[in-house]
Amino acid sequence: TRGDEVLFSGEQCCPPDVVVFPHCVEEVSALAKVCHNHHLPIIPFGTGTGLEGGVGALKGGVCFSLRNMDQVLDLHQEDFDVTVEPGVTRKALNAYLRETGLWFPVDPGADASLCGMAATSASGTNAVRYGTMRENVLNLEVVLADGTIIHTAGKGRRPRKTSAGYNLTNLFVGSEGTLGIITKSTLRLYGIPEAMVSAVCSFPSVQAAVDSTVQVLQAGVPIARIEFLDEVMIDACNRFSSLSYPVTPTLFLEFHGSERSVEEQVNLTEDITQSNGGSDFQWARDAETRNSLWKARHDAWYAALALRPGCKAYSTDVCVPLSRLPQIIVETKEDLMENRLTGPIAGHVGDGNFHCLMVVDPSDPEEQHRVHLFTERLARRALAMDGTCTGEHGVGLGKRALLCEEVGHTAINVMQGLKDALDPKNLMNPGKVLQPREP
C-alpha cells in the first residue's frame, strides 16, 4: 500500500501464509469453508491501496486476492446502475462506461477496487456532490466466514431505495473485511454532465479559504469538488507537477451541470471568494487541462514525499462539522509549526474532511514519536469538535482505540456482538477495526 500504513500502529507488516486467487464466488465460498473448518484467518485483498494497514495478516492465514474476478456485470443504462466484481477498479469501470454517457464519480485518488472501496466506505474529491460509497452501493454479494453466500438487499435486487428489513448493505460497507468478503457490488451511476469547469483560487489566509468553502455550501451552490491545499502543499504540488500557482492557501474547484447552470454557480462562487480576499479564478475548461489539475491534486502524496527524499509518509484523516473546519485547520497548522513537523495539508473541505500528509524520517525514532503524538492530538481535537477520527480511510490497525473513544464502550459492544454473530471464530481479517478482547 502507499506509504507506511502501520507506522504508528505498533504492528509489523505481516505477510500471509498462503495467497489464493479465486475466479468466481463459488471458489471464494469453497475456499472460505476450508479456512473455516481449519481455523485459518481470511484476509480479503483488492488492490492494496488502503492506508490503515487493512490487508496485513496479523495472525498469518490465507489472503484472498480477488484480482482475477474482474468482470463488469449487468449494466442497466436506463436504470443508472451496474454490478461489478472485486477486480474491477474505478478507472476500469469508467473506461467501460465511456460510450454510454454514464460514469461512477466516487474518486479516492488511487485506482482502487470498487468492492474494496465499499469495504472501507471510501470517498474522495467528488463526495461533496455525489456522496461516498455508503450512498452509492445498492446491493452486495458477500461470502461469510463459513462460506455462506448472501445478497444484502436480495439476489438481483437493485431498487433506488428500500425500507425492507435491516440495512445489511450498509453494515458491510465500511466493515473493512472483518465481517465477510465482498464478491459483487451493485452501484449507482450518474449521467456525465453537459459542462464541467475547474478553477483555482488563491487566498491570503487559511481562514479566508475555509470560510469561502463554508459560505459556498451555505449558499446552496451544488459544487462538484472543492479541495483545499495549504501553502506548504501547493508549493510541493508546484514543484512535483510543474505548476506555477501562488504559494498561498488555495482552493481547487469544479462545477458540473448545464452550460447555464455552471455559469450561475461560477458567478455566485466568485462573488463569495472575492469577498474573502480570494484571487481571480484561474480556469481549466478543456478536459486535458482539467485532468492535469486533478492529477496534481491526486499526486499530493508523492509531492509531499518529494519534500524530504528518503522519508516515509503517513496521512491523517479527520472530519468535522463544516462550521468547525476553520478552527481545526488553523489550530492544526499551529501545532505542526510548534512541533517542527512537516505535514502539508490537503482536504475535501466541502465535507469537513482534511489530511495532513506527515513526512517523517523512518530512522529518527524521536521524530516518529513526535508525529505519533501529533496524530493523536489531531484526532482528539476532531472528536472534541463533534467530528470523527477517520473520514474516509477507515479504522484498520492504528485507530482502534480512537474508535472506542469516538463511539463509546456500549456501541463497541454492539459492534462486537455483530462480529461474533457473523464470524464467531474471529477468522475474518482478525485484529482490524475492533481491539482484541481481554482474555
Tab-separated table of C-alpha atoms in Angstrom:
chain	number	residue	atom	x	y	z
A	1	THR	CA	0.000	0.000	0.000
A	2	ARG	CA	1.012	3.630	-0.380
A	3	GLY	CA	3.191	4.879	2.451
A	4	ASP	CA	3.911	3.157	5.722
A	5	GLU	CA	0.400	2.183	6.715
A	6	VAL	CA	1.381	0.726	10.076
A	7	LEU	CA	3.869	3.426	11.044
A	8	PHE	CA	2.132	4.234	14.305
A	9	SER	CA	0.026	1.152	14.977
A	10	GLY	CA	2.780	-0.688	16.820
A	11	GLU	CA	2.295	-3.659	14.482
A	12	GLN	CA	4.779	-5.022	11.982
A	13	CYS	CA	3.615	-5.558	8.403
A	14	CYS	CA	2.846	-9.283	8.351
A	15	PRO	CA	2.584	-11.428	5.216
A	16	PRO	CA	0.001	-14.226	4.990
A	17	ASP	CA	0.969	-17.897	4.942
A	18	VAL	CA	-0.872	-18.541	1.662
A	19	VAL	CA	-2.328	-16.424	-1.158
A	20	VAL	CA	-5.219	-17.785	-3.224
A	21	PHE	CA	-6.594	-16.338	-6.477
A	22	PRO	CA	-10.255	-17.365	-6.888
A	23	HIS	CA	-12.018	-16.738	-10.206
A	24	CYS	CA	-15.654	-16.799	-9.066
A	25	VAL	CA	-17.843	-16.562	-5.983
A	26	GLU	CA	-18.199	-20.353	-5.838
A	27	GLU	CA	-14.425	-20.701	-5.463
A	28	VAL	CA	-14.379	-17.974	-2.793
A	29	SER	CA	-17.101	-19.826	-0.900
A	30	ALA	CA	-15.347	-23.213	-1.172
A	31	LEU	CA	-12.031	-21.750	-0.012
A	32	ALA	CA	-13.735	-19.938	2.894
A	33	LYS	CA	-15.261	-23.247	4.011
A	34	VAL	CA	-11.804	-24.855	4.052
A	35	CYS	CA	-10.431	-21.952	6.111
A	36	HIS	CA	-13.415	-22.128	8.470
A	37	ASN	CA	-13.009	-25.852	9.018
A	38	HIS	CA	-9.273	-25.481	9.755
A	39	HIS	CA	-9.498	-22.226	11.787
A	40	LEU	CA	-7.423	-20.269	9.267
A	41	PRO	CA	-7.662	-16.445	9.210
A	42	ILE	CA	-9.010	-14.904	5.979
A	43	ILE	CA	-7.671	-11.581	4.652
A	44	PRO	CA	-9.519	-10.166	1.602
A	45	PHE	CA	-7.292	-8.234	-0.833
A	46	GLY	CA	-8.396	-5.956	-3.689
A	47	THR	CA	-5.701	-3.582	-4.965
A	48	GLY	CA	-3.839	-2.830	-1.721
A	49	THR	CA	-4.314	0.959	-1.917
A	50	GLY	CA	-5.662	1.297	1.637
A	51	LEU	CA	-3.872	3.475	4.160
A	52	GLU	CA	-4.668	1.931	7.552
A	53	GLY	CA	-2.991	-1.494	7.487
A	54	GLY	CA	-6.191	-3.253	6.458
A	55	VAL	CA	-4.522	-6.066	4.490
A	56	GLY	CA	-1.814	-7.054	6.952
A	57	ALA	CA	-2.032	-10.703	8.046
A	58	LEU	CA	-1.501	-10.193	11.766
A	59	LYS	CA	-2.129	-13.864	12.539
A	60	GLY	CA	-0.956	-15.344	9.262
A	61	GLY	CA	-3.614	-17.268	7.375
A	62	VAL	CA	-4.919	-17.055	3.835
A	63	CYS	CA	-5.000	-13.920	1.695
A	64	PHE	CA	-7.856	-13.971	-0.842
A	65	SER	CA	-6.546	-11.927	-3.774
A	66	LEU	CA	-9.629	-11.084	-5.830
A	67	ARG	CA	-7.949	-9.521	-8.854
A	68	ASN	CA	-8.973	-12.363	-11.220
A	69	MET	CA	-12.659	-11.606	-10.585
A	70	ASP	CA	-12.644	-8.605	-12.897
A	71	GLN	CA	-15.961	-8.637	-14.781
A	72	VAL	CA	-18.382	-5.751	-15.208
A	73	LEU	CA	-21.806	-7.398	-14.972
A	74	ASP	CA	-25.421	-6.361	-15.508
A	75	LEU	CA	-25.117	-2.790	-16.764
A	76	HIS	CA	-28.579	-1.172	-16.827
A	77	GLN	CA	-28.115	2.148	-18.604
A	78	GLU	CA	-31.748	3.180	-18.320
A	79	ASP	CA	-31.730	2.474	-14.564
A	80	PHE	CA	-28.341	4.073	-13.869
A	81	ASP	CA	-26.795	1.040	-12.139
A	82	VAL	CA	-24.152	-1.620	-12.706
A	83	THR	CA	-22.819	-4.679	-10.880
A	84	VAL	CA	-19.062	-5.261	-10.658
A	85	GLU	CA	-16.721	-7.919	-9.303
A	86	PRO	CA	-13.886	-7.012	-6.895
A	87	GLY	CA	-11.152	-6.995	-9.547
A	88	VAL	CA	-12.843	-4.059	-11.322
A	89	THR	CA	-11.223	-0.744	-10.415
A	90	ARG	CA	-12.707	2.732	-10.530
A	91	LYS	CA	-10.830	3.718	-13.699
A	92	ALA	CA	-11.624	0.407	-15.409
A	93	LEU	CA	-15.357	0.877	-14.776
A	94	ASN	CA	-15.353	4.427	-16.132
A	95	ALA	CA	-13.405	3.295	-19.216
A	96	TYR	CA	-16.055	0.582	-19.740
A	97	LEU	CA	-18.830	3.185	-19.395
A	98	ARG	CA	-17.215	5.751	-21.698
A	99	GLU	CA	-19.595	5.240	-24.651
A	100	THR	CA	-22.749	5.160	-22.517
A	101	GLY	CA	-22.813	8.756	-21.272
A	102	LEU	CA	-22.664	7.438	-17.694
A	103	TRP	CA	-19.930	7.482	-15.040
A	104	PHE	CA	-19.204	6.441	-11.474
A	105	PRO	CA	-17.996	9.575	-9.674
A	106	VAL	CA	-16.615	8.357	-6.319
A	107	ASP	CA	-12.920	9.122	-6.656
A	108	PRO	CA	-10.485	8.371	-3.790
A	109	GLY	CA	-7.476	9.219	-5.955
A	110	ALA	CA	-5.971	5.756	-6.128
A	111	ASP	CA	-7.272	3.413	-8.843
A	112	ALA	CA	-8.843	1.241	-6.168
A	113	SER	CA	-11.005	-1.875	-6.365
A	114	LEU	CA	-14.659	-0.823	-6.247
A	115	CYS	CA	-15.507	-3.645	-3.839
A	116	GLY	CA	-12.530	-2.592	-1.716
A	117	MET	CA	-13.864	0.961	-1.798
A	118	ALA	CA	-17.172	-0.391	-0.494
A	119	ALA	CA	-15.341	-2.338	2.232
A	120	THR	CA	-13.650	0.834	3.504
A	121	SER	CA	-16.547	3.237	2.808
A	122	ALA	CA	-14.205	5.267	0.614
A	123	SER	CA	-14.964	8.683	-0.810
A	124	GLY	CA	-12.751	11.456	-2.218
A	125	THR	CA	-12.906	14.667	-4.173
A	126	ASN	CA	-16.418	14.269	-5.636
A	127	ALA	CA	-18.185	13.293	-2.404
A	128	VAL	CA	-19.446	16.821	-1.711
A	129	ARG	CA	-21.744	16.479	-4.762
A	130	TYR	CA	-22.216	12.725	-5.291
A	131	GLY	CA	-21.782	11.232	-1.813
A	132	THR	CA	-19.486	8.490	-0.515
A	133	MET	CA	-19.575	4.756	-1.233
A	134	ARG	CA	-22.169	4.444	1.534
A	135	GLU	CA	-24.677	6.439	-0.561
A	136	ASN	CA	-23.799	4.733	-3.844
A	137	VAL	CA	-23.956	0.996	-3.106
A	138	LEU	CA	-27.371	-0.580	-3.800
A	139	ASN	CA	-26.595	-4.243	-3.086
A	140	LEU	CA	-23.688	-6.510	-2.193
A	141	GLU	CA	-22.899	-10.171	-2.648
A	142	VAL	CA	-20.886	-11.270	0.390
A	143	VAL	CA	-19.225	-14.548	1.351
A	144	LEU	CA	-19.314	-15.022	5.132
A	145	ALA	CA	-16.579	-16.673	7.203
A	146	ASP	CA	-18.205	-20.131	6.935
A	147	GLY	CA	-18.596	-19.880	3.127
A	148	THR	CA	-22.273	-18.872	3.155
A	149	ILE	CA	-23.159	-16.545	0.244
A	150	ILE	CA	-25.615	-13.739	0.997
A	151	HIS	CA	-27.065	-10.838	-1.000
A	152	THR	CA	-27.580	-7.898	1.330
A	153	ALA	CA	-30.633	-6.493	-0.489
A	154	GLY	CA	-31.856	-9.778	-2.011
A	155	LYS	CA	-30.410	-11.595	-5.016
A	156	GLY	CA	-30.518	-9.466	-8.175
A	157	ARG	CA	-32.386	-6.603	-6.499
A	158	ARG	CA	-31.406	-3.023	-7.287
A	159	PRO	CA	-34.118	-0.548	-6.249
A	160	ARG	CA	-33.072	3.092	-5.799
A	161	LYS	CA	-34.463	2.971	-2.268
A	162	THR	CA	-35.883	0.411	0.135
A	163	SER	CA	-37.369	0.197	3.625
A	164	ALA	CA	-37.251	-3.605	3.741
A	165	GLY	CA	-35.695	-5.016	6.890
A	166	TYR	CA	-32.351	-4.223	8.454
A	167	ASN	CA	-29.879	-2.332	6.270
A	168	LEU	CA	-27.401	-5.169	5.718
A	169	THR	CA	-25.811	-3.408	2.754
A	170	ASN	CA	-24.529	-0.568	4.889
A	171	LEU	CA	-23.486	-2.983	7.615
A	172	PHE	CA	-20.898	-4.396	5.211
A	173	VAL	CA	-19.971	-1.026	3.664
A	174	GLY	CA	-17.097	0.135	5.873
A	175	SER	CA	-16.630	-3.246	7.602
A	176	GLU	CA	-13.034	-3.487	6.259
A	177	GLY	CA	-13.158	-7.235	5.570
A	178	THR	CA	-13.967	-8.103	9.187
A	179	LEU	CA	-17.494	-9.442	8.527
A	180	GLY	CA	-17.234	-11.068	5.089
A	181	ILE	CA	-15.685	-10.972	1.615
A	182	ILE	CA	-17.472	-8.669	-0.842
A	183	THR	CA	-17.616	-10.507	-4.190
A	184	LYS	CA	-20.046	-8.235	-6.077
A	185	SER	CA	-21.193	-4.631	-5.679
A	186	THR	CA	-24.210	-3.071	-7.365
A	187	LEU	CA	-23.514	0.646	-7.768
A	188	ARG	CA	-25.403	3.806	-8.679
A	189	LEU	CA	-24.296	5.542	-11.865
A	190	TYR	CA	-24.742	9.146	-12.969
A	191	GLY	CA	-25.108	10.949	-16.280
A	192	ILE	CA	-21.942	12.715	-17.416
A	193	PRO	CA	-22.686	16.443	-17.030
A	194	GLU	CA	-23.105	18.587	-20.132
A	195	ALA	CA	-20.478	21.020	-18.844
A	196	MET	CA	-17.522	20.628	-16.448
A	197	VAL	CA	-15.317	23.556	-15.499
A	198	SER	CA	-12.468	23.661	-12.993
A	199	ALA	CA	-10.847	26.675	-11.370
A	200	VAL	CA	-8.071	27.573	-8.945
A	201	CYS	CA	-8.368	30.393	-6.422
A	202	SER	CA	-5.649	31.672	-4.060
A	203	PHE	CA	-6.313	33.269	-0.669
A	204	PRO	CA	-4.417	35.466	1.789
A	205	SER	CA	-5.004	33.070	4.700
A	206	VAL	CA	-6.245	29.609	5.662
A	207	GLN	CA	-9.215	31.215	7.414
A	208	ALA	CA	-10.275	33.054	4.236
A	209	ALA	CA	-10.103	29.905	2.093
A	210	VAL	CA	-12.045	27.757	4.542
A	211	ASP	CA	-14.604	30.497	5.252
A	212	SER	CA	-15.221	30.694	1.486
A	213	THR	CA	-15.847	26.933	1.381
A	214	VAL	CA	-18.422	27.128	4.157
A	215	GLN	CA	-20.164	30.119	2.562
A	216	VAL	CA	-20.305	28.477	-0.897
A	217	LEU	CA	-22.065	25.457	0.592
A	218	GLN	CA	-24.352	27.607	2.735
A	219	ALA	CA	-25.363	29.478	-0.434
A	220	GLY	CA	-26.615	26.200	-1.897
A	221	VAL	CA	-24.095	26.023	-4.758
A	222	PRO	CA	-24.125	22.349	-5.923
A	223	ILE	CA	-20.347	22.346	-6.305
A	224	ALA	CA	-18.834	19.083	-7.564
A	225	ARG	CA	-15.392	19.407	-5.949
A	226	ILE	CA	-13.892	21.935	-3.550
A	227	GLU	CA	-10.402	20.989	-2.398
A	228	PHE	CA	-8.164	22.910	-0.011
A	229	LEU	CA	-4.353	22.960	-0.169
A	230	ASP	CA	-2.322	24.955	2.334
A	231	GLU	CA	0.730	26.946	1.201
A	232	VAL	CA	3.123	24.062	2.002
A	233	MET	CA	1.044	21.657	-0.068
A	234	ILE	CA	0.593	23.982	-3.063
A	235	ASP	CA	4.360	24.649	-3.067
A	236	ALA	CA	5.027	20.886	-3.090
A	237	CYS	CA	2.485	20.373	-5.911
A	238	ASN	CA	4.026	23.227	-7.931
A	239	ARG	CA	7.441	21.550	-7.703
A	240	PHE	CA	6.291	17.991	-8.279
A	241	SER	CA	3.725	18.645	-11.047
A	242	SER	CA	5.465	21.615	-12.747
A	243	LEU	CA	2.745	24.118	-11.875
A	244	SER	CA	3.114	27.817	-11.062
A	245	TYR	CA	0.289	28.703	-8.683
A	246	PRO	CA	0.868	31.340	-5.966
A	247	VAL	CA	2.267	29.785	-2.788
A	248	THR	CA	-0.660	30.705	-0.561
A	249	PRO	CA	-3.684	28.769	0.783
A	250	THR	CA	-5.587	27.612	-2.307
A	251	LEU	CA	-8.899	26.098	-3.375
A	252	PHE	CA	-9.273	23.790	-6.383
A	253	LEU	CA	-12.917	23.889	-7.505
A	254	GLU	CA	-15.034	22.083	-10.079
A	255	PHE	CA	-18.542	22.821	-11.330
A	256	HIS	CA	-20.864	20.345	-13.120
A	257	GLY	CA	-24.195	20.935	-14.878
A	258	SER	CA	-25.670	22.552	-17.972
A	259	GLU	CA	-23.771	25.450	-19.539
A	260	ARG	CA	-26.188	27.935	-17.986
A	261	SER	CA	-26.251	26.408	-14.503
A	262	VAL	CA	-22.448	26.188	-14.422
A	263	GLU	CA	-22.244	29.880	-15.314
A	264	GLU	CA	-24.595	30.728	-12.412
A	265	GLN	CA	-22.597	28.541	-9.996
A	266	VAL	CA	-19.323	30.153	-11.072
A	267	ASN	CA	-20.635	33.714	-10.709
A	268	LEU	CA	-22.000	33.101	-7.218
A	269	THR	CA	-18.838	31.292	-6.095
A	270	GLU	CA	-16.597	34.044	-7.476
A	271	ASP	CA	-18.583	36.675	-5.578
A	272	ILE	CA	-18.096	34.719	-2.348
A	273	THR	CA	-14.375	34.034	-2.816
A	274	GLN	CA	-13.623	37.651	-3.747
A	275	SER	CA	-15.495	38.897	-0.672
A	276	ASN	CA	-12.998	36.821	1.348
A	277	GLY	CA	-9.958	38.260	-0.411
A	278	GLY	CA	-9.627	35.467	-2.975
A	279	SER	CA	-7.832	35.966	-6.286
A	280	ASP	CA	-9.463	35.920	-9.700
A	281	PHE	CA	-10.143	32.346	-10.824
A	282	GLN	CA	-7.546	30.606	-12.985
A	283	TRP	CA	-9.598	28.433	-15.335
A	284	ALA	CA	-9.266	24.863	-16.569
A	285	ARG	CA	-12.047	24.480	-19.138
A	286	ASP	CA	-10.890	21.749	-21.530
A	287	ALA	CA	-10.640	18.109	-20.466
A	288	GLU	CA	-6.838	17.946	-20.771
A	289	THR	CA	-6.230	20.971	-18.534
A	290	ARG	CA	-8.813	19.794	-16.004
A	291	ASN	CA	-7.280	16.327	-15.886
A	292	SER	CA	-3.788	17.717	-15.294
A	293	LEU	CA	-5.147	19.911	-12.456
A	294	TRP	CA	-6.805	16.987	-10.686
A	295	LYS	CA	-3.833	14.714	-11.353
A	296	ALA	CA	-1.716	17.260	-9.499
A	297	ARG	CA	-4.183	17.138	-6.595
A	298	HIS	CA	-4.184	13.329	-6.558
A	299	ASP	CA	-0.372	13.320	-6.690
A	300	ALA	CA	-0.230	15.360	-3.463
A	301	TRP	CA	1.004	12.257	-1.590
A	302	TYR	CA	4.043	11.935	-3.867
A	303	ALA	CA	4.559	15.701	-3.927
A	304	ALA	CA	4.722	15.697	-0.114
A	305	LEU	CA	7.212	12.803	-0.120
A	306	ALA	CA	9.406	14.710	-2.588
A	307	LEU	CA	9.814	17.486	0.005
A	308	ARG	CA	12.076	15.134	2.006
A	309	PRO	CA	13.621	12.430	-0.181
A	310	GLY	CA	14.215	9.175	1.657
A	311	CYS	CA	11.413	9.774	4.129
A	312	LYS	CA	8.107	7.940	4.603
A	313	ALA	CA	4.624	9.423	4.687
A	314	TYR	CA	1.561	8.891	6.835
A	315	SER	CA	-1.801	10.523	6.143
A	316	THR	CA	-4.142	11.682	8.883
A	317	ASP	CA	-7.866	11.677	8.068
A	318	VAL	CA	-10.085	13.636	10.445
A	319	CYS	CA	-13.501	15.053	9.584
A	320	VAL	CA	-15.522	17.679	11.482
A	321	PRO	CA	-18.803	19.568	11.038
A	322	LEU	CA	-18.338	22.338	8.465
A	323	SER	CA	-18.679	25.164	10.996
A	324	ARG	CA	-15.675	23.821	12.957
A	325	LEU	CA	-13.423	23.457	9.921
A	326	PRO	CA	-11.706	26.892	10.032
A	327	GLN	CA	-10.825	26.458	13.719
A	328	ILE	CA	-9.412	22.947	13.440
A	329	ILE	CA	-7.240	23.695	10.395
A	330	VAL	CA	-5.799	26.853	11.981
A	331	GLU	CA	-5.097	25.026	15.276
A	332	THR	CA	-3.554	22.087	13.404
A	333	LYS	CA	-1.158	24.323	11.465
A	334	GLU	CA	-0.081	25.957	14.730
A	335	ASP	CA	0.517	22.501	16.236
A	336	LEU	CA	2.659	21.468	13.226
A	337	MET	CA	4.818	24.590	13.468
A	338	GLU	CA	5.252	24.369	17.253
A	339	ASN	CA	6.433	20.770	16.974
A	340	ARG	CA	8.707	21.286	13.939
A	341	LEU	CA	6.846	18.750	11.797
A	342	THR	CA	6.456	18.518	8.021
A	343	GLY	CA	2.752	17.984	7.355
A	344	PRO	CA	1.294	19.721	4.300
A	345	ILE	CA	-2.499	19.884	4.465
A	346	ALA	CA	-4.896	18.897	1.685
A	347	GLY	CA	-8.538	18.141	2.107
A	348	HIS	CA	-12.032	17.573	0.817
A	349	VAL	CA	-13.168	20.621	2.732
A	350	GLY	CA	-16.674	20.521	1.270
A	351	ASP	CA	-17.213	17.527	3.579
A	352	GLY	CA	-15.219	18.913	6.509
A	353	ASN	CA	-12.560	16.259	5.805
A	354	PHE	CA	-8.837	17.017	5.535
A	355	HIS	CA	-5.489	15.232	5.600
A	356	CYS	CA	-2.081	16.152	7.000
A	357	LEU	CA	0.448	14.284	4.874
A	358	MET	CA	3.051	13.670	7.561
A	359	VAL	CA	6.535	13.244	6.094
A	360	VAL	CA	8.777	11.545	8.639
A	361	ASP	CA	12.316	10.149	8.749
A	362	PRO	CA	11.961	6.397	9.458
A	363	SER	CA	15.446	6.336	11.002
A	364	ASP	CA	14.607	9.039	13.589
A	365	PRO	CA	12.626	7.479	16.481
A	366	GLU	CA	12.278	10.845	18.230
A	367	GLU	CA	10.620	12.431	15.179
A	368	GLN	CA	8.386	9.390	14.742
A	369	HIS	CA	7.282	9.766	18.360
A	370	ARG	CA	6.510	13.467	17.839
A	371	VAL	CA	4.435	12.625	14.757
A	372	HIS	CA	2.592	9.904	16.660
A	373	LEU	CA	1.710	12.330	19.472
A	374	PHE	CA	0.616	14.911	16.880
A	375	THR	CA	-1.739	12.472	15.136
A	376	GLU	CA	-3.309	11.526	18.485
A	377	ARG	CA	-3.807	15.207	19.365
A	378	LEU	CA	-5.327	15.905	15.950
A	379	ALA	CA	-7.786	13.017	16.216
A	380	ARG	CA	-8.850	14.047	19.716
A	381	ARG	CA	-9.173	17.671	18.569
A	382	ALA	CA	-11.609	16.434	15.897
A	383	LEU	CA	-13.533	14.339	18.441
A	384	ALA	CA	-13.785	17.367	20.765
A	385	MET	CA	-15.384	19.280	17.868
A	386	ASP	CA	-18.056	16.576	17.342
A	387	GLY	CA	-16.146	15.041	14.439
A	388	THR	CA	-14.584	11.667	13.643
A	389	CYS	CA	-11.059	10.216	13.735
A	390	THR	CA	-11.456	8.915	10.165
A	391	GLY	CA	-13.489	10.471	7.359
A	392	GLU	CA	-12.631	8.006	4.611
A	393	HIS	CA	-9.531	5.851	5.244
A	394	GLY	CA	-11.116	3.569	7.832
A	395	VAL	CA	-10.011	2.310	11.249
A	396	GLY	CA	-7.728	-0.588	10.308
A	397	LEU	CA	-4.997	-1.036	12.909
A	398	GLY	CA	-3.999	2.405	14.060
A	399	LYS	CA	-7.344	3.882	15.105
A	400	ARG	CA	-8.925	1.078	17.107
A	401	ALA	CA	-8.511	2.879	20.451
A	402	LEU	CA	-9.757	6.136	18.916
A	403	LEU	CA	-12.850	4.339	17.575
A	404	CYS	CA	-13.680	3.326	21.145
A	405	GLU	CA	-13.292	6.944	22.301
A	406	GLU	CA	-15.463	8.109	19.410
A	407	VAL	CA	-18.467	5.812	19.762
A	408	GLY	CA	-18.172	4.651	23.386
A	409	HIS	CA	-17.973	1.219	25.010
A	410	THR	CA	-21.676	0.440	24.592
A	411	ALA	CA	-21.572	0.926	20.818
A	412	ILE	CA	-18.302	-1.050	20.634
A	413	ASN	CA	-20.040	-3.918	22.461
A	414	VAL	CA	-22.848	-3.854	19.872
A	415	MET	CA	-20.254	-3.964	17.059
A	416	GLN	CA	-18.517	-6.871	18.800
A	417	GLY	CA	-21.861	-8.672	19.063
A	418	LEU	CA	-22.399	-8.294	15.313
A	419	LYS	CA	-18.874	-9.559	14.653
A	420	ASP	CA	-19.455	-12.576	16.935
A	421	ALA	CA	-22.744	-13.407	15.205
A	422	LEU	CA	-21.301	-13.311	11.669
A	423	ASP	CA	-17.788	-14.566	12.454
A	424	PRO	CA	-17.823	-16.472	15.766
A	425	LYS	CA	-14.325	-17.913	15.197
A	426	ASN	CA	-12.856	-14.442	14.518
A	427	LEU	CA	-11.361	-15.541	11.199
A	428	MET	CA	-12.298	-12.538	9.015
A	429	ASN	CA	-9.396	-10.067	8.903
A	430	PRO	CA	-8.713	-10.529	12.628
A	431	GLY	CA	-7.279	-7.655	14.656
A	432	LYS	CA	-8.727	-4.895	12.456
A	433	VAL	CA	-11.328	-2.267	13.495
A	434	LEU	CA	-12.099	-3.808	16.906
A	435	GLN	CA	-9.414	-4.231	19.555
A	436	PRO	CA	-8.682	-7.782	20.762
A	437	ARG	CA	-10.798	-8.620	23.777
A	438	GLU	CA	-9.255	-9.232	27.172
A	439	PRO	CA	-8.985	-12.986	27.900
